[in-house]
């Protein structure tokens, strides 16, 4: 398989961008399933989904890429769990819908599990030797929390704190406890392009003056800043004079600049866009090599600030991004295009992402 072999020079000044086949080759996508998505932290939801003891919430992790049936539970001791939702008997799904339960009971032959995933009971198994054993429990899945947001990983290559540490530090003090999920304003976009092109586009503000004329009127292009972390990229949108910005307390490291938006990307598929009104979580779901779903999930702490500045008009910005990313997908299939070069001043985030792709796809 050649899809996995490519180099991205660590020096952005001499580096070439990702080979075009990585964006369009089904083999590359197959490789990414196990080498990237199964080994990294993915967004699973917010804590209201399982806010009281006994609440359960089944979901499929990355449908189309991982298709892993999982279930979130909160047990009687108020502890959160993420478990495999596949019965350890003959493999049917255990929990069919969200609700409140005392135990998890498989509907096929009645095997029961406690809410922390331990085997509880099973009819007609008296004669089975060495039963039950550890293997009859529902396998636990790594679960981590970032403020109100739940992240899970099947076989994480890194502890979650290595991914989210910089975000936690930067946003400490913001009123996450006040966040209210606005489901009515949530949006899903289906994009005819590979997930990595959507990430590329997200990781640079270079295109803002060309693609987003409305956003360009609120942000100071010259002051736009990018910071690279081991498994994350932070972009800071700086407000033009008079435009809406955070009122940060004295002593905050960004107190001397007019931050309109923090755009945090966590490798590989999660974005936390933090605005004066709250947080827009963008979840990128790779459905196929050339099909991606992007979910915009708004969590609000200040409704009054919602119509202003870089955090307003997000639907329009998304449509503009979608159109450009779909055009790139058509372009990278060309026989006449392979790789480009990076702008050292504007494309540090894209280069960093490509380095991570190379690192993980090489295994
Ligand atoms: S598959 Fe669950 S009890 Fe048989
Ligand atoms: Fe954009």
Short mmCIF file of C-alpha atoms and ligand atoms in Angstrom, two decimals:
data_model
loop_
_atom_site.label_atom_id
_atom_site.label_comp_id
_atom_site.label_asym_id
_atom_site.label_seq_id
_atom_site.Cartn_x
_atom_site.Cartn_y
_atom_site.Cartn_z
CA UNK A 1 0.00 0.00 0.00
CA UNK A 2 1.64 3.23 -1.13
CA UNK A 3 -0.99 5.58 0.29
CA UNK A 4 0.64 5.59 3.69
CA UNK A 5 4.14 6.54 2.56
CA UNK A 6 4.91 10.21 2.22
CA UNK A 7 7.12 12.76 3.92
CA UNK A 8 6.30 16.25 5.10
CA UNK A 9 9.53 18.13 5.76
CA UNK A 10 9.63 19.58 9.30
CA UNK A 11 10.95 22.84 7.82
CA UNK A 12 7.91 24.56 6.34
CA UNK A 13 10.14 26.68 4.09
CA UNK A 14 11.27 23.66 2.09
CA UNK A 15 8.27 21.35 2.65
CA UNK A 16 5.77 20.26 0.00
CA UNK A 17 2.10 19.82 0.91
CA UNK A 18 0.26 16.52 1.22
CA UNK A 19 0.39 14.35 -1.93
CA UNK A 20 -2.95 14.59 -3.75
CA UNK A 21 -3.61 10.85 -3.49
CA UNK A 22 -3.93 11.09 0.30
CA UNK A 23 -7.10 13.13 -0.28
CA UNK A 24 -8.67 10.85 -2.86
CA UNK A 25 -7.30 7.30 -2.60
CA UNK A 26 -9.69 4.82 -0.91
CA UNK A 27 -6.61 2.96 0.42
CA UNK A 28 -5.51 6.10 2.24
CA UNK A 29 -8.93 6.37 3.87
CA UNK A 30 -8.82 2.69 4.89
CA UNK A 31 -5.43 3.26 6.50
CA UNK A 32 -6.71 6.34 8.34
CA UNK A 33 -9.52 4.37 10.02
CA UNK A 34 -7.24 2.24 12.18
CA UNK A 35 -4.12 4.39 12.27
CA UNK A 36 -5.74 7.73 12.97
CA UNK A 37 -9.40 7.55 14.01
CA UNK A 38 -9.17 4.46 16.24
CA UNK A 39 -6.11 5.86 18.04
CA UNK A 40 -7.29 9.39 18.75
CA UNK A 41 -9.87 11.22 20.85
CA UNK A 42 -13.26 11.85 19.28
CA UNK A 43 -16.16 14.02 20.41
CA UNK A 44 -18.94 11.90 22.00
CA UNK A 45 -21.41 14.50 23.26
CA UNK A 46 -22.00 16.76 26.25
CA UNK A 47 -22.61 15.88 29.87
CA UNK A 48 -26.36 16.66 29.77
CA UNK A 49 -26.83 13.45 27.76
CA UNK A 50 -26.05 11.46 30.92
CA UNK A 51 -26.62 13.98 33.70
CA UNK A 52 -28.34 11.80 36.33
CA UNK A 53 -27.59 8.36 37.76
CA UNK A 54 -29.10 5.61 35.61
CA UNK A 55 -29.08 7.58 32.39
CA UNK A 56 -27.77 5.77 29.31
CA UNK A 57 -27.10 7.08 25.82
CA UNK A 58 -26.08 4.76 22.97
CA UNK A 59 -24.26 6.16 19.96
CA UNK A 60 -22.13 5.08 17.02
CA UNK A 61 -18.57 6.34 17.06
CA UNK A 62 -17.65 7.83 13.67
CA UNK A 63 -20.29 6.21 11.46
CA UNK A 64 -18.69 5.51 8.09
CA UNK A 65 -15.14 5.45 9.43
CA UNK A 66 -15.19 3.39 12.66
CA UNK A 67 -18.87 2.40 13.02
CA UNK A 68 -18.22 1.41 16.62
CA UNK A 69 -21.38 0.90 18.74
CA UNK A 70 -20.81 2.47 22.17
CA UNK A 71 -22.93 3.56 25.09
CA UNK A 72 -22.47 6.31 27.66
CA UNK A 73 -23.77 5.51 31.15
CA UNK A 74 -23.91 7.19 34.54
CA UNK A 75 -23.91 4.58 37.29
CA UNK A 76 -25.54 4.65 40.74
CA UNK A 77 -22.38 6.20 42.22
CA UNK A 78 -22.60 9.06 39.72
CA UNK A 79 -19.60 7.87 37.74
CA UNK A 80 -19.58 8.27 33.96
CA UNK A 81 -18.62 5.38 31.71
CA UNK A 82 -18.24 4.70 28.05
CA UNK A 83 -18.72 1.02 27.20
CA UNK A 84 -18.90 -1.19 24.18
CA UNK A 85 -22.58 -1.55 23.28
CA UNK A 86 -22.03 -5.05 21.88
CA UNK A 87 -23.28 -7.98 23.95
CA UNK A 88 -20.49 -10.31 25.03
CA UNK A 89 -22.69 -13.35 24.30
CA UNK A 90 -23.36 -13.38 20.57
CA UNK A 91 -22.78 -9.81 19.67
CA UNK A 92 -26.05 -8.00 19.27
CA UNK A 93 -26.47 -4.38 20.38
CA UNK A 94 -27.37 -4.10 24.05
CA UNK A 95 -28.89 -0.64 24.46
CA UNK A 96 -31.21 0.47 21.67
CA UNK A 97 -32.21 3.95 22.79
CA UNK A 98 -31.41 6.64 25.33
CA UNK A 99 -33.23 6.45 28.66
CA UNK A 100 -33.03 5.62 32.35
CA UNK A 101 -32.11 2.09 33.39
CA UNK A 102 -31.16 0.15 36.52
CA UNK A 103 -29.18 -2.37 34.48
CA UNK A 104 -28.35 -3.01 30.87
CA UNK A 105 -30.28 -6.02 29.57
CA UNK A 106 -29.60 -7.60 26.22
CA UNK A 107 -32.88 -8.11 24.36
CA UNK A 108 -31.64 -11.22 22.51
CA UNK A 109 -31.18 -13.80 25.34
CA UNK A 110 -31.47 -11.68 28.45
CA UNK A 111 -27.84 -11.20 29.57
CA UNK A 112 -27.60 -8.42 32.14
CA UNK A 113 -24.79 -5.97 32.91
CA UNK A 114 -24.44 -3.34 35.61
CA UNK A 115 -24.17 0.28 34.48
CA UNK A 116 -20.38 0.16 34.79
CA UNK A 117 -20.32 -2.70 32.29
CA UNK A 118 -19.77 -5.68 34.60
CA UNK A 119 -21.48 -8.94 33.77
CA UNK A 120 -24.43 -9.43 36.15
CA UNK A 121 -26.41 -12.49 35.12
CA UNK A 122 -27.38 -14.78 32.25
CA UNK A 123 -30.14 -17.41 32.02
CA UNK A 124 -29.38 -21.06 31.05
CA UNK A 125 -25.61 -20.87 31.55
CA UNK A 126 -25.31 -23.08 34.67
CA UNK A 127 -23.32 -25.75 32.79
CA UNK A 128 -20.87 -23.39 31.10
CA UNK A 129 -17.31 -23.93 32.42
CA UNK A 130 -15.25 -20.98 33.66
CA UNK A 131 -18.22 -18.67 33.34
CA UNK A 132 -18.55 -15.78 33.92
CA UNK A 133 -15.07 -14.32 33.42
CA UNK A 134 -13.65 -10.86 32.76
CA UNK A 135 -14.30 -11.45 29.06
CA UNK A 136 -18.04 -11.42 29.74
CA UNK A 137 -18.00 -7.79 30.93
CA UNK A 138 -18.68 -5.05 28.40
CA UNK A 139 -15.27 -3.65 27.36
CA UNK A 140 -14.69 -0.16 28.75
CA UNK A 141 -13.69 2.64 26.38
CA UNK A 142 -11.41 5.54 27.36
CA UNK A 143 -13.52 8.55 28.32
CA UNK A 144 -12.30 12.04 29.15
CA UNK A 145 -14.01 15.31 29.92
CA UNK A 146 -13.15 18.78 28.73
CA UNK A 147 -15.35 21.15 30.68
CA UNK A 148 -18.87 19.99 29.63
CA UNK A 149 -17.74 17.98 26.64
CA UNK A 150 -17.15 14.22 26.54
CA UNK A 151 -14.36 12.74 24.45
CA UNK A 152 -13.72 9.04 23.84
CA UNK A 153 -10.95 6.98 22.27
CA UNK A 154 -10.82 3.29 21.33
CA UNK A 155 -7.05 2.79 21.55
CA UNK A 156 -5.59 6.22 22.33
CA UNK A 157 -2.04 6.87 21.22
CA UNK A 158 -1.79 9.70 23.77
CA UNK A 159 -3.46 10.70 27.06
CA UNK A 160 -6.27 13.20 26.54
CA UNK A 161 -4.45 15.81 28.59
CA UNK A 162 -1.66 15.87 25.99
CA UNK A 163 -4.31 16.93 23.46
CA UNK A 164 -6.46 19.28 25.53
CA UNK A 165 -4.00 20.72 28.06
CA UNK A 166 -3.29 23.94 26.13
CA UNK A 167 -7.00 24.56 25.59
CA UNK A 168 -7.83 24.05 29.27
CA UNK A 169 -5.12 26.48 30.32
CA UNK A 170 -6.10 29.14 27.81
CA UNK A 171 -9.82 29.08 28.54
CA UNK A 172 -9.73 28.67 32.32
CA UNK A 173 -12.13 31.13 33.94
CA UNK A 174 -14.70 31.23 31.14
CA UNK A 175 -18.23 30.34 32.34
CA UNK A 176 -18.47 26.77 30.98
CA UNK A 177 -20.87 25.81 33.79
CA UNK A 178 -23.44 28.25 32.33
CA UNK A 179 -23.42 26.73 28.85
CA UNK A 180 -26.81 25.72 27.48
CA UNK A 181 -27.01 23.55 24.38
CA UNK A 182 -29.15 25.18 21.69
CA UNK A 183 -30.32 22.12 19.77
CA UNK A 184 -32.69 24.16 17.59
CA UNK A 185 -29.73 26.06 16.14
CA UNK A 186 -27.55 22.98 15.58
CA UNK A 187 -26.71 22.31 11.93
CA UNK A 188 -25.37 19.44 9.87
CA UNK A 189 -23.60 19.90 6.58
CA UNK A 190 -22.80 17.13 4.10
CA UNK A 191 -19.70 17.91 2.11
CA UNK A 192 -18.57 16.14 -1.04
CA UNK A 193 -14.93 16.15 -0.01
CA UNK A 194 -12.57 14.21 2.19
CA UNK A 195 -12.37 15.13 5.86
CA UNK A 196 -8.71 16.21 5.65
CA UNK A 197 -9.53 18.96 3.14
CA UNK A 198 -12.06 20.36 5.57
CA UNK A 199 -9.41 20.37 8.30
CA UNK A 200 -6.81 21.98 6.00
CA UNK A 201 -9.23 24.78 5.25
CA UNK A 202 -10.09 25.25 8.92
CA UNK A 203 -6.46 25.55 9.91
CA UNK A 204 -5.66 28.71 8.02
CA UNK A 205 -7.07 32.23 8.03
CA UNK A 206 -5.19 32.84 4.78
CA UNK A 207 -8.41 32.40 2.75
CA UNK A 208 -10.58 34.72 4.86
CA UNK A 209 -10.13 37.85 2.69
CA UNK A 210 -10.80 35.83 -0.49
CA UNK A 211 -13.59 33.48 0.62
CA UNK A 212 -15.36 35.17 3.54
CA UNK A 213 -16.07 38.78 2.69
CA UNK A 214 -18.43 39.25 5.67
CA UNK A 215 -16.07 37.70 8.23
CA UNK A 216 -13.23 39.79 6.82
CA UNK A 217 -15.04 42.96 7.86
CA UNK A 218 -14.89 41.98 11.56
CA UNK A 219 -11.42 40.39 11.84
CA UNK A 220 -8.02 42.07 11.71
CA UNK A 221 -6.23 39.95 9.11
CA UNK A 222 -2.79 41.28 10.00
CA UNK A 223 -3.16 40.33 13.67
CA UNK A 224 -4.59 36.81 13.08
CA UNK A 225 -2.39 34.45 15.10
CA UNK A 226 -1.63 30.72 14.96
CA UNK A 227 -0.10 28.66 17.78
CA UNK A 228 0.99 25.07 17.29
CA UNK A 229 0.67 22.49 20.06
CA UNK A 230 1.67 18.81 19.99
CA UNK A 231 -1.83 17.57 19.02
CA UNK A 232 -3.71 20.82 18.57
CA UNK A 233 -3.68 24.14 16.78
CA UNK A 234 -5.00 27.37 18.23
CA UNK A 235 -5.93 30.25 15.95
CA UNK A 236 -6.83 33.61 17.41
CA UNK A 237 -9.17 35.84 15.48
CA UNK A 238 -8.48 39.42 16.50
CA UNK A 239 -11.34 41.93 16.32
CA UNK A 240 -11.13 45.08 14.24
CA UNK A 241 -11.64 48.24 16.32
CA UNK A 242 -15.25 48.50 17.54
CA UNK A 243 -16.05 44.84 16.79
CA UNK A 244 -17.16 42.40 19.48
CA UNK A 245 -14.34 40.84 21.52
CA UNK A 246 -13.87 39.01 24.82
CA UNK A 247 -13.64 41.10 27.97
CA UNK A 248 -10.72 39.21 29.50
CA UNK A 249 -9.65 39.87 33.09
CA UNK A 250 -6.38 41.66 33.84
CA UNK A 251 -3.58 39.14 34.05
CA UNK A 252 -5.04 36.87 31.36
CA UNK A 253 -2.34 36.22 28.78
CA UNK A 254 -4.57 37.64 26.02
CA UNK A 255 -5.80 40.63 28.03
CA UNK A 256 -3.78 43.04 25.90
CA UNK A 257 -5.38 41.98 22.61
CA UNK A 258 -8.88 42.12 21.34
CA UNK A 259 -9.74 38.42 20.90
CA UNK A 260 -12.90 37.93 18.81
CA UNK A 261 -12.63 34.15 18.60
CA UNK A 262 -10.47 31.26 19.75
CA UNK A 263 -10.44 28.55 17.13
CA UNK A 264 -9.17 25.38 18.77
CA UNK A 265 -8.64 22.28 16.68
CA UNK A 266 -7.89 18.99 18.40
CA UNK A 267 -6.28 16.35 16.20
CA UNK A 268 -7.93 14.91 14.21
CA UNK A 269 -11.65 15.79 13.98
CA UNK A 270 -12.83 18.16 16.73
CA UNK A 271 -12.99 21.95 16.79
CA UNK A 272 -13.96 24.14 19.71
CA UNK A 273 -14.72 27.65 18.48
CA UNK A 274 -15.02 29.90 21.48
CA UNK A 275 -16.77 33.25 21.04
CA UNK A 276 -18.00 35.91 23.44
CA UNK A 277 -21.47 34.25 23.21
CA UNK A 278 -20.29 30.69 23.93
CA UNK A 279 -18.85 27.65 22.16
CA UNK A 280 -19.59 26.27 18.72
CA UNK A 281 -18.35 22.69 18.68
CA UNK A 282 -17.64 21.51 15.14
CA UNK A 283 -17.49 17.77 14.75
CA UNK A 284 -16.05 16.39 11.54
CA UNK A 285 -17.31 12.91 10.67
CA UNK A 286 -15.46 11.23 7.78
CA UNK A 287 -18.20 9.20 6.04
CA UNK A 288 -16.19 7.98 3.05
CA UNK A 289 -13.01 8.95 1.21
CA UNK A 290 -14.84 11.84 -0.49
CA UNK A 291 -17.78 12.49 1.84
CA UNK A 292 -17.79 14.26 5.18
CA UNK A 293 -20.42 15.37 7.65
CA UNK A 294 -19.74 18.48 9.67
CA UNK A 295 -21.93 19.16 12.71
CA UNK A 296 -22.17 22.63 14.23
CA UNK A 297 -23.28 22.33 17.86
CA UNK A 298 -23.90 25.67 19.62
CA UNK A 299 -23.53 25.99 23.41
CA UNK A 300 -24.50 29.43 24.67
CA UNK A 301 -23.44 31.37 27.78
CA UNK A 302 -24.42 34.89 26.63
CA UNK A 303 -27.38 34.98 24.25
CA UNK A 304 -27.10 38.77 23.94
CA UNK A 305 -23.67 38.55 22.26
CA UNK A 306 -24.78 36.09 19.62
CA UNK A 307 -25.45 38.33 16.65
CA UNK A 308 -22.15 40.19 16.73
CA UNK A 309 -18.59 39.90 15.48
CA UNK A 310 -16.73 36.82 14.25
CA UNK A 311 -19.18 34.52 16.08
CA UNK A 312 -22.17 35.64 14.00
CA UNK A 313 -23.28 34.53 10.53
CA UNK A 314 -21.68 31.10 10.96
CA UNK A 315 -24.04 29.42 8.46
CA UNK A 316 -22.89 31.72 5.69
CA UNK A 317 -19.22 31.18 6.54
CA UNK A 318 -19.81 27.42 6.51
CA UNK A 319 -21.44 27.52 3.05
CA UNK A 320 -18.49 29.48 1.73
CA UNK A 321 -16.04 26.96 3.22
CA UNK A 322 -18.06 24.05 1.88
CA UNK A 323 -18.02 25.37 -1.67
CA UNK A 324 -14.26 25.97 -1.66
CA UNK A 325 -13.43 22.61 -0.08
CA UNK A 326 -15.58 20.78 -2.66
CA UNK A 327 -13.72 22.62 -5.41
CA UNK A 328 -10.39 21.49 -3.92
CA UNK A 329 -11.64 17.88 -3.88
CA UNK A 330 -12.31 18.09 -7.61
CA UNK A 331 -8.89 19.65 -8.11
CA UNK A 332 -6.84 17.08 -6.20
CA UNK A 333 -8.24 14.32 -8.44
CA UNK A 334 -6.51 15.95 -11.40
CA UNK A 335 -3.74 14.07 -13.19
CA UNK A 336 -1.92 17.39 -13.44
CA UNK A 337 -1.71 18.23 -9.72
CA UNK A 338 0.28 16.46 -7.02
CA UNK A 339 1.72 18.72 -4.30
CA UNK A 340 2.04 22.42 -3.57
CA UNK A 341 4.15 24.53 -1.19
CA UNK A 342 3.30 26.31 2.05
CA UNK A 343 3.22 29.96 3.07
CA UNK A 344 5.49 30.03 6.15
CA UNK A 345 3.57 33.00 7.56
CA UNK A 346 0.03 31.75 6.92
CA UNK A 347 -0.01 27.97 6.68
CA UNK A 348 1.78 26.79 9.81
CA UNK A 349 -1.39 25.07 11.06
CA UNK A 350 -1.89 23.16 7.80
CA UNK A 351 1.75 22.07 7.78
CA UNK A 352 1.43 20.89 11.39
CA UNK A 353 -1.67 18.83 10.52
CA UNK A 354 0.09 17.25 7.56
CA UNK A 355 3.03 16.34 9.79
CA UNK A 356 0.61 14.63 12.20
CA UNK A 357 -1.05 12.77 9.30
CA UNK A 358 2.35 11.52 8.16
CA UNK A 359 3.29 10.50 11.71
CA UNK A 360 0.10 8.51 12.26
CA UNK A 361 -0.34 7.05 8.78
CA UNK A 362 3.21 5.71 8.82
CA UNK A 363 2.17 3.83 11.94
S1 LIG B 1 -26.55 -11.77 22.33
FE1 LIG B 1 -26.93 -10.82 24.19
S2 LIG B 1 -27.77 -12.34 25.45
FE2 LIG B 1 -27.38 -13.34 23.60
FE1 LIG B 2 -13.16 29.47 6.12
#
